[in-house]
Short mmCIF file of C-alpha atoms and ligand atoms in Angstrom, two decimals:
data_model
loop_
_atom_site.label_atom_id
_atom_site.label_comp_id
_atom_site.label_asym_id
_atom_site.label_seq_id
_atom_site.Cartn_x
_atom_site.Cartn_y
_atom_site.Cartn_z
CA ILE Y 1 8.24 8.55 -25.97
CA PRO Y 2 6.79 8.85 -28.70
CA SER Y 3 4.35 11.23 -29.80
CA ASN Y 4 1.78 8.90 -29.94
CA VAL Y 5 2.06 6.91 -26.85
CA CYS Y 6 0.40 8.39 -23.68
CA VAL Y 7 1.03 8.76 -19.77
CA ALA Y 8 -2.60 7.35 -18.77
CA VAL Y 9 -3.98 10.11 -15.28
CA LEU Y 10 -6.48 7.71 -13.80
CA THR Y 11 -7.47 9.85 -10.74
CA THR Y 12 -9.63 8.99 -7.62
CA GLY Y 13 -9.79 12.18 -5.43
CA GLY Y 14 -7.93 12.26 -2.60
CA THR Y 15 -6.91 16.62 -1.18
CA ILE Y 16 -4.86 16.45 -4.30
CA ALA Y 17 -8.95 17.16 -5.80
CA MET Y 18 -10.32 18.81 -3.88
CA ARG Y 19 -11.86 22.76 -3.39
CA HIS Y 20 -13.06 24.51 -0.27
CA ASP Y 21 -16.58 24.93 -0.57
CA GLU Y 22 -18.77 26.96 0.97
CA MET Y 23 -21.40 24.15 1.52
CA ALA Y 24 -20.15 21.61 2.91
CA GLY Y 25 -18.43 23.90 5.55
CA GLY Y 26 -15.00 22.70 4.05
CA ALA Y 27 -12.67 20.95 0.83
CA VAL Y 28 -14.10 18.32 -1.00
CA PRO Y 29 -13.44 16.79 -4.14
CA GLN Y 30 -14.23 18.93 -7.28
CA LEU Y 31 -11.37 18.02 -9.04
CA GLY Y 32 -11.57 16.63 -12.74
CA ALA Y 33 -9.45 14.47 -14.70
CA ASP Y 34 -9.15 17.81 -17.28
CA ASP Y 35 -8.30 20.63 -14.32
CA PHE Y 36 -5.03 18.34 -13.82
CA THR Y 37 -4.04 18.31 -17.43
CA ALA Y 38 -4.96 21.32 -18.10
CA ALA Y 39 -2.21 22.40 -15.00
CA LEU Y 40 0.03 20.63 -16.69
CA PRO Y 41 3.69 22.57 -18.84
CA PRO Y 42 3.25 21.62 -22.15
CA ASP Y 43 5.75 20.33 -22.39
CA ILE Y 44 5.36 16.71 -21.43
CA PRO Y 45 4.65 13.91 -22.42
CA LYS Y 46 0.48 13.33 -24.04
CA LEU Y 47 -1.71 12.09 -20.65
CA CYS Y 48 -4.87 9.61 -21.63
CA THR Y 49 -6.91 10.66 -19.51
CA GLU Y 50 -9.64 8.38 -16.67
CA GLU Y 51 -11.71 9.80 -13.59
CA ILE Y 52 -12.18 5.93 -11.95
CA VAL Y 53 -14.28 8.11 -8.93
CA ASN Y 54 -13.19 11.63 -6.87
CA LEU Y 55 -13.66 10.82 -3.30
CA PRO Y 56 -12.01 10.89 -0.07
CA SER Y 57 -10.48 8.01 0.17
CA SER Y 58 -11.01 7.33 3.91
CA HIS Y 59 -14.41 6.46 2.11
CA PHE Y 60 -13.35 3.85 -0.55
CA THR Y 61 -14.05 0.72 0.41
CA LEU Y 62 -12.30 -2.82 -0.94
CA GLU Y 63 -14.32 -2.72 -4.73
CA THR Y 64 -13.13 0.57 -4.88
CA LEU Y 65 -9.81 -1.14 -5.14
CA GLU Y 66 -10.27 -3.54 -6.95
CA THR Y 67 -12.20 -1.29 -9.76
CA ILE Y 68 -8.76 1.02 -9.07
CA ARG Y 69 -6.41 -2.30 -10.21
CA ALA Y 70 -8.93 -3.65 -12.77
CA ARG Y 71 -8.57 0.13 -14.46
CA VAL Y 72 -4.95 -0.06 -14.46
CA VAL Y 73 -4.59 -3.72 -15.47
CA GLU Y 74 -6.89 -2.56 -18.55
CA TRP Y 75 -4.29 0.79 -18.76
CA ILE Y 76 -1.03 -1.25 -18.91
CA GLU Y 77 -1.83 -3.59 -21.26
CA LYS Y 78 -2.62 -0.55 -24.52
CA PRO Y 79 0.26 -1.02 -26.34
CA ASP Y 80 1.01 3.17 -26.70
CA VAL Y 81 1.16 3.15 -22.15
CA ALA Y 82 3.66 4.33 -21.74
CA GLY Y 83 3.23 3.98 -17.59
CA VAL Y 84 -0.45 4.80 -15.24
CA VAL Y 85 0.20 8.07 -13.00
CA ILE Y 86 -2.44 7.43 -10.57
CA THR Y 87 -4.08 11.02 -8.46
CA HIS Y 88 -5.73 9.68 -4.62
CA GLY Y 89 -5.53 10.71 -1.27
CA THR Y 90 -3.01 10.07 0.82
CA ASP Y 91 -4.57 8.91 4.34
CA THR Y 92 -4.57 4.31 2.12
CA MET Y 93 -2.15 6.48 -0.53
CA GLU Y 94 0.24 3.20 0.89
CA GLU Y 95 -2.39 0.30 0.90
CA THR Y 96 -3.29 1.20 -2.59
CA ALA Y 97 0.28 1.35 -4.12
CA TYR Y 98 1.03 -2.29 -2.19
CA LEU Y 99 -2.19 -3.72 -4.05
CA LEU Y 100 -0.52 -2.47 -6.73
CA ASP Y 101 2.87 -3.90 -6.34
CA LEU Y 102 1.23 -7.19 -5.17
CA THR Y 103 -0.61 -7.40 -8.00
CA VAL Y 104 -0.22 -6.01 -11.16
CA PRO Y 105 1.18 -7.97 -14.13
CA GLY Y 106 4.00 -6.08 -16.46
CA GLU Y 107 6.36 -3.58 -16.73
CA LYS Y 108 5.52 -0.41 -16.91
CA PRO Y 109 5.92 1.96 -13.74
CA ILE Y 110 2.75 3.28 -11.96
CA ALA Y 111 3.22 6.15 -10.50
CA LEU Y 112 0.78 7.40 -6.89
CA THR Y 113 0.27 11.32 -6.33
CA GLY Y 114 -1.41 13.64 -4.37
CA ALA Y 115 -1.14 16.63 -1.72
CA MET Y 116 -1.93 17.26 1.40
CA ARG Y 117 -2.84 20.95 0.81
CA THR Y 118 -6.06 21.51 -0.65
CA ALA Y 119 -6.57 23.56 -4.73
CA SER Y 120 -7.74 26.40 -2.90
CA GLY Y 121 -5.45 26.37 -0.60
CA VAL Y 122 -2.03 28.99 -0.32
CA GLY Y 123 1.88 25.81 -1.70
CA TYR Y 124 -1.48 24.07 -3.31
CA GLU Y 125 1.23 21.13 -4.10
CA GLY Y 126 -1.03 19.33 -6.36
CA TYR Y 127 0.81 20.21 -9.68
CA ALA Y 128 3.59 19.32 -8.83
CA ASN Y 129 3.44 16.23 -7.51
CA LEU Y 130 1.59 14.93 -10.60
CA LEU Y 131 4.10 16.99 -13.07
CA THR Y 132 6.47 15.03 -11.07
CA ALA Y 133 4.13 11.74 -11.34
CA VAL Y 134 4.03 11.54 -14.59
CA ARG Y 135 8.02 12.09 -15.49
CA VAL Y 136 7.68 8.61 -13.92
CA ALA Y 137 5.53 6.93 -15.24
CA ALA Y 138 7.11 8.38 -18.54
CA ALA Y 139 11.33 7.45 -17.30
CA PRO Y 140 12.61 4.64 -18.85
CA GLN Y 141 15.00 3.56 -16.14
CA ALA Y 142 11.68 3.04 -14.19
CA LEU Y 143 9.95 0.16 -15.67
CA ARG Y 144 10.12 -2.68 -13.43
CA LEU Y 145 10.71 -0.96 -10.52
CA GLY Y 146 6.66 -2.06 -10.00
CA ALA Y 147 4.41 0.82 -7.67
CA MET Y 148 5.73 3.93 -6.14
CA ILE Y 149 4.56 6.96 -4.43
CA VAL Y 150 5.83 9.84 -6.07
CA PHE Y 151 5.59 12.99 -3.60
CA ASP Y 152 7.31 16.24 -2.79
CA ASP Y 153 10.57 15.53 -5.56
CA GLU Y 154 10.37 11.32 -4.10
CA ILE Y 155 10.33 7.94 -4.93
CA HIS Y 156 9.37 5.74 -2.53
CA ALA Y 157 8.42 2.19 -3.02
CA ALA Y 158 5.59 0.69 -2.66
CA ARG Y 159 6.93 -2.18 -0.23
CA ARG Y 160 8.77 0.70 2.33
CA VAL Y 161 6.13 3.80 1.96
CA ALA Y 162 4.53 5.17 4.31
CA LYS Y 163 2.06 8.65 5.86
CA MET Y 164 4.23 9.52 8.38
CA HIS Y 165 2.89 13.31 9.47
CA THR Y 166 -0.75 13.96 9.34
CA LEU Y 167 -0.30 17.27 6.93
CA SER Y 168 3.33 17.76 6.42
CA THR Y 169 3.43 17.61 2.04
CA GLY Y 170 6.76 16.03 3.11
CA THR Y 171 4.94 13.12 4.50
CA PHE Y 172 5.27 9.84 2.87
CA GLN Y 173 8.78 8.88 3.96
CA SER Y 174 10.35 5.45 4.34
CA PRO Y 175 11.34 4.78 6.83
CA ALA Y 176 15.16 3.52 7.85
CA TRP Y 177 15.39 2.54 3.29
CA GLY Y 178 14.88 6.06 2.46
CA PRO Y 179 13.46 7.22 -1.06
CA ILE Y 180 14.21 4.34 -4.06
CA GLY Y 181 15.13 7.35 -6.45
CA ARG Y 182 14.47 11.74 -6.72
CA VAL Y 183 12.27 13.99 -9.37
CA GLU Y 184 15.41 16.97 -10.38
CA GLY Y 185 13.91 19.76 -12.55
CA GLY Y 186 13.05 16.86 -15.73
CA ASP Y 187 15.62 14.48 -14.86
CA VAL Y 188 14.31 11.32 -13.30
CA ILE Y 189 17.01 9.28 -10.75
CA VAL Y 190 16.48 5.91 -9.49
CA ASP Y 191 19.18 5.28 -7.17
CA ARG Y 192 17.57 1.45 -6.62
CA ARG Y 193 16.26 -1.09 -7.65
CA PRO Y 194 13.71 -2.86 -5.35
CA ARG Y 195 13.08 -6.53 -5.98
CA ARG Y 196 9.31 -7.12 -6.70
CA LYS Y 197 7.48 -10.94 -6.45
CA LEU Y 198 4.43 -10.96 -7.67
CA LEU Y 199 0.49 -12.27 -6.38
CA PRO Y 200 -2.01 -14.51 -8.44
CA TRP Y 201 -4.82 -12.19 -7.84
CA ARG Y 202 -8.74 -13.52 -7.89
CA GLY Y 203 -9.48 -10.57 -5.12
CA LEU Y 204 -8.97 -9.60 -1.65
CA GLU Y 205 -10.91 -11.55 1.34
CA PRO Y 206 -12.34 -9.06 3.32
CA ARG Y 207 -12.55 -10.80 6.88
CA VAL Y 208 -9.09 -9.58 7.64
CA THR Y 209 -9.04 -7.81 10.82
CA LEU Y 210 -5.86 -6.08 12.00
CA LEU Y 211 -5.22 -5.58 15.87
CA LYS Y 212 -3.31 -3.58 17.75
CA LEU Y 213 -1.04 -4.82 20.86
CA THR Y 214 -0.69 -2.31 23.64
CA VAL Y 215 0.36 -3.34 27.21
CA GLY Y 216 -1.35 -4.63 29.83
CA ALA Y 217 -4.08 -5.68 26.63
CA SER Y 218 -6.06 -8.57 26.97
CA PRO Y 219 -6.49 -10.64 24.55
CA GLY Y 220 -10.55 -10.21 24.05
CA LEU Y 221 -10.11 -8.79 21.00
CA LEU Y 222 -8.67 -11.15 19.58
CA GLU Y 223 -11.36 -13.64 20.54
CA GLY Y 224 -13.93 -11.29 19.56
CA ALA Y 225 -11.99 -10.90 15.75
CA LEU Y 226 -12.76 -14.71 15.55
CA ALA Y 227 -16.02 -15.07 17.15
CA ARG Y 228 -16.95 -11.61 14.33
CA GLY Y 229 -15.61 -14.42 12.13
CA ALA Y 230 -12.17 -13.11 10.72
CA ARG Y 231 -10.53 -15.30 8.06
CA GLY Y 232 -7.54 -13.63 9.15
CA ILE Y 233 -5.59 -11.69 11.22
CA VAL Y 234 -2.98 -9.15 11.61
CA ILE Y 235 -1.42 -8.60 14.58
CA GLU Y 236 0.76 -5.15 14.77
CA ALA Y 237 3.06 -6.77 18.04
CA LEU Y 238 5.54 -5.29 19.97
CA GLY Y 239 9.46 -4.54 19.21
CA GLY Y 240 10.71 -7.48 16.68
CA GLY Y 241 7.26 -9.20 16.63
CA ARG Y 242 5.76 -10.00 20.48
CA VAL Y 243 2.99 -10.52 22.80
CA PRO Y 244 2.25 -10.73 26.23
CA PRO Y 245 1.88 -14.33 27.26
CA TRP Y 246 -1.58 -15.01 28.56
CA TRP Y 247 -2.29 -13.93 24.92
CA LEU Y 248 -0.51 -17.26 22.83
CA PRO Y 249 -4.10 -19.14 23.79
CA THR Y 250 -5.86 -17.39 21.40
CA ILE Y 251 -3.05 -17.37 18.27
CA GLU Y 252 -3.49 -21.54 18.94
CA GLN Y 253 -7.26 -21.41 19.28
CA ALA Y 254 -6.53 -19.41 16.12
CA ARG Y 255 -4.48 -22.22 14.69
CA ASP Y 256 -6.64 -24.70 15.48
CA ARG Y 257 -9.69 -23.72 13.54
CA GLY Y 258 -7.11 -22.68 10.42
CA ARG Y 259 -6.73 -18.98 10.82
CA PRO Y 260 -3.46 -17.64 10.25
CA VAL Y 261 -2.35 -15.44 12.24
CA VAL Y 262 -0.10 -13.06 11.08
CA ILE Y 263 2.32 -11.02 13.12
CA ALA Y 264 3.82 -6.82 12.07
CA SER Y 265 5.47 -4.93 14.17
CA ARG Y 266 3.99 -1.54 15.39
CA CYS Y 267 7.16 0.39 15.38
CA PRO Y 268 7.58 2.19 12.57
CA SER Y 269 10.26 0.03 11.12
CA GLY Y 270 12.56 -2.85 11.59
CA ARG Y 271 11.66 -6.22 10.26
CA VAL Y 272 10.28 -8.82 12.01
CA TRP Y 273 12.04 -11.19 14.27
CA ASP Y 274 14.30 -11.18 18.48
CA PRO Y 275 16.50 -13.59 20.15
CA TYR Y 276 14.21 -14.44 22.51
CA GLY Y 277 13.72 -17.19 24.44
CA TYR Y 278 10.61 -15.85 26.74
CA PRO Y 279 7.74 -16.99 26.13
CA GLY Y 280 5.14 -14.66 24.03
CA ALA Y 281 8.30 -13.70 22.25
CA TYR Y 282 9.10 -14.06 18.35
CA ARG Y 283 10.24 -17.87 19.12
CA SER Y 284 7.08 -19.23 20.85
CA LEU Y 285 5.80 -17.36 18.13
CA ASP Y 286 6.97 -19.99 15.11
CA GLU Y 287 6.23 -22.41 16.97
CA LEU Y 288 2.18 -21.81 16.74
CA GLY Y 289 2.47 -21.24 13.50
CA CYS Y 290 2.20 -17.92 13.06
CA LEU Y 291 3.35 -15.58 9.07
CA PHE Y 292 5.88 -12.16 10.14
CA ALA Y 293 5.21 -9.70 8.25
CA ARG Y 294 9.22 -9.56 7.65
CA GLY Y 295 9.56 -5.74 6.71
CA ILE Y 296 6.08 -4.99 6.17
CA ASN Y 297 3.89 -2.93 8.32
CA GLY Y 298 0.77 -3.85 9.40
CA GLN Y 299 -1.19 -1.83 7.23
CA LYS Y 300 -0.23 -3.65 4.15
CA ALA Y 301 0.03 -7.56 5.81
CA ARG Y 302 -3.43 -7.09 5.68
CA ILE Y 303 -3.38 -6.61 2.43
CA ARG Y 304 -1.51 -8.97 1.36
CA LEU Y 305 -3.13 -11.70 3.30
CA MET Y 306 -6.52 -10.66 1.42
CA VAL Y 307 -4.57 -11.15 -1.21
CA ILE Y 308 -3.07 -14.26 -0.23
CA LEU Y 309 -6.34 -15.29 1.01
CA ALA Y 310 -8.61 -15.09 -0.88
CA THR Y 311 -6.78 -16.89 -3.29
CA ALA Y 312 -5.36 -19.79 -1.45
CA GLU Y 313 -7.00 -23.33 -1.20
CA THR Y 314 -5.65 -24.89 1.21
CA HIS Y 315 -2.72 -24.35 4.58
CA GLU Y 316 0.00 -24.74 2.78
CA GLU Y 317 -0.74 -22.99 -0.63
CA MET Y 318 -0.88 -19.71 1.64
CA VAL Y 319 2.13 -20.46 4.16
CA ASN Y 320 3.98 -20.48 0.23
CA LEU Y 321 2.87 -17.64 -1.16
CA TRP Y 322 2.81 -15.29 2.08
CA ARG Y 323 6.79 -17.21 2.99
CA GLU Y 324 7.39 -16.57 -1.35
CA GLY Y 325 7.84 -13.07 -1.69
CA ASP Y 326 8.08 -11.97 2.03
CA LEU Y 327 11.32 -10.06 1.39
N1 LIG N 401 -8.20 13.38 3.16
C1 LIG N 401 -7.42 13.06 1.56
C2 LIG N 401 -8.20 11.53 2.01
O1 LIG N 401 -8.61 11.78 0.21
C3 LIG N 401 -6.43 13.51 2.51
C4 LIG N 401 -5.20 13.30 1.43
O2 LIG N 401 -5.46 13.10 0.38
O3 LIG N 401 -4.29 14.26 1.69
O4 LIG N 401 -6.92 10.54 1.97
#
């Protein structure tokens, strides 16, 4: 890329920025943007940096996500920026990636990365991940891929990727789909190009609840969420989208109160759909007006519903927005 063009590295904390601290009794965020840039080799594009926050991603609020989005939009719009890298805790990285994928206009690559080992631990992989993310953010072949998680030399589409292991450095996987590309040495290899559909943006509706179904579960979980004022509910249902039949009356109540119920699956991969005719299966949920999270997990369905509920003014608009991009 031309020498006046930079890759923006926006830092937000996470293990990639953490070192052991005697007083805290464990690793806490310490590294800043200068530490990152100083650690990378000279044969890379120019870097521009901004520290947005320096937190574990489990401390992020919805406002933190909105701030990160706003900063990404501002950097992406600059003509002398090729793409954006965001360093981020791995715990909620997939949610930030998906939010950016859904709502940041433009063609430039957005590469999120982090680390599973702390910067004071043996085998810290943060700088290696950062380097690959910078290469992806600068690569013309990564244009129009939306937001990605670049980790362990793999490139994952925001829509498919999930944190799959609590400790492994290969924690990010796209179950059933695999990575869309790889970084090998200095080469960025893109093997598949995901479709992307932007949603209009007016912020995140915070009153959206995610519930997970378990065998024999009481619908009290859903009743409680409605009673506490949930504007929308995502249920990680069983298998291809099934609930116990005794949940149906409460789902019907939610519908009658204009509270959308989105059905995702608690299975780590696969679409929501089934061929059954018994109560509580896909067809009966469809008849009750439930929406389906076809190929996204529960936490991403929650983000998607939060974006849509903040912007849709009518039930019909909400349903259309959900279905349009539900690829
Ligand atoms: N606790 C860390 C976080 O901020 C985990 C990580 O970055 O890997 O999400």
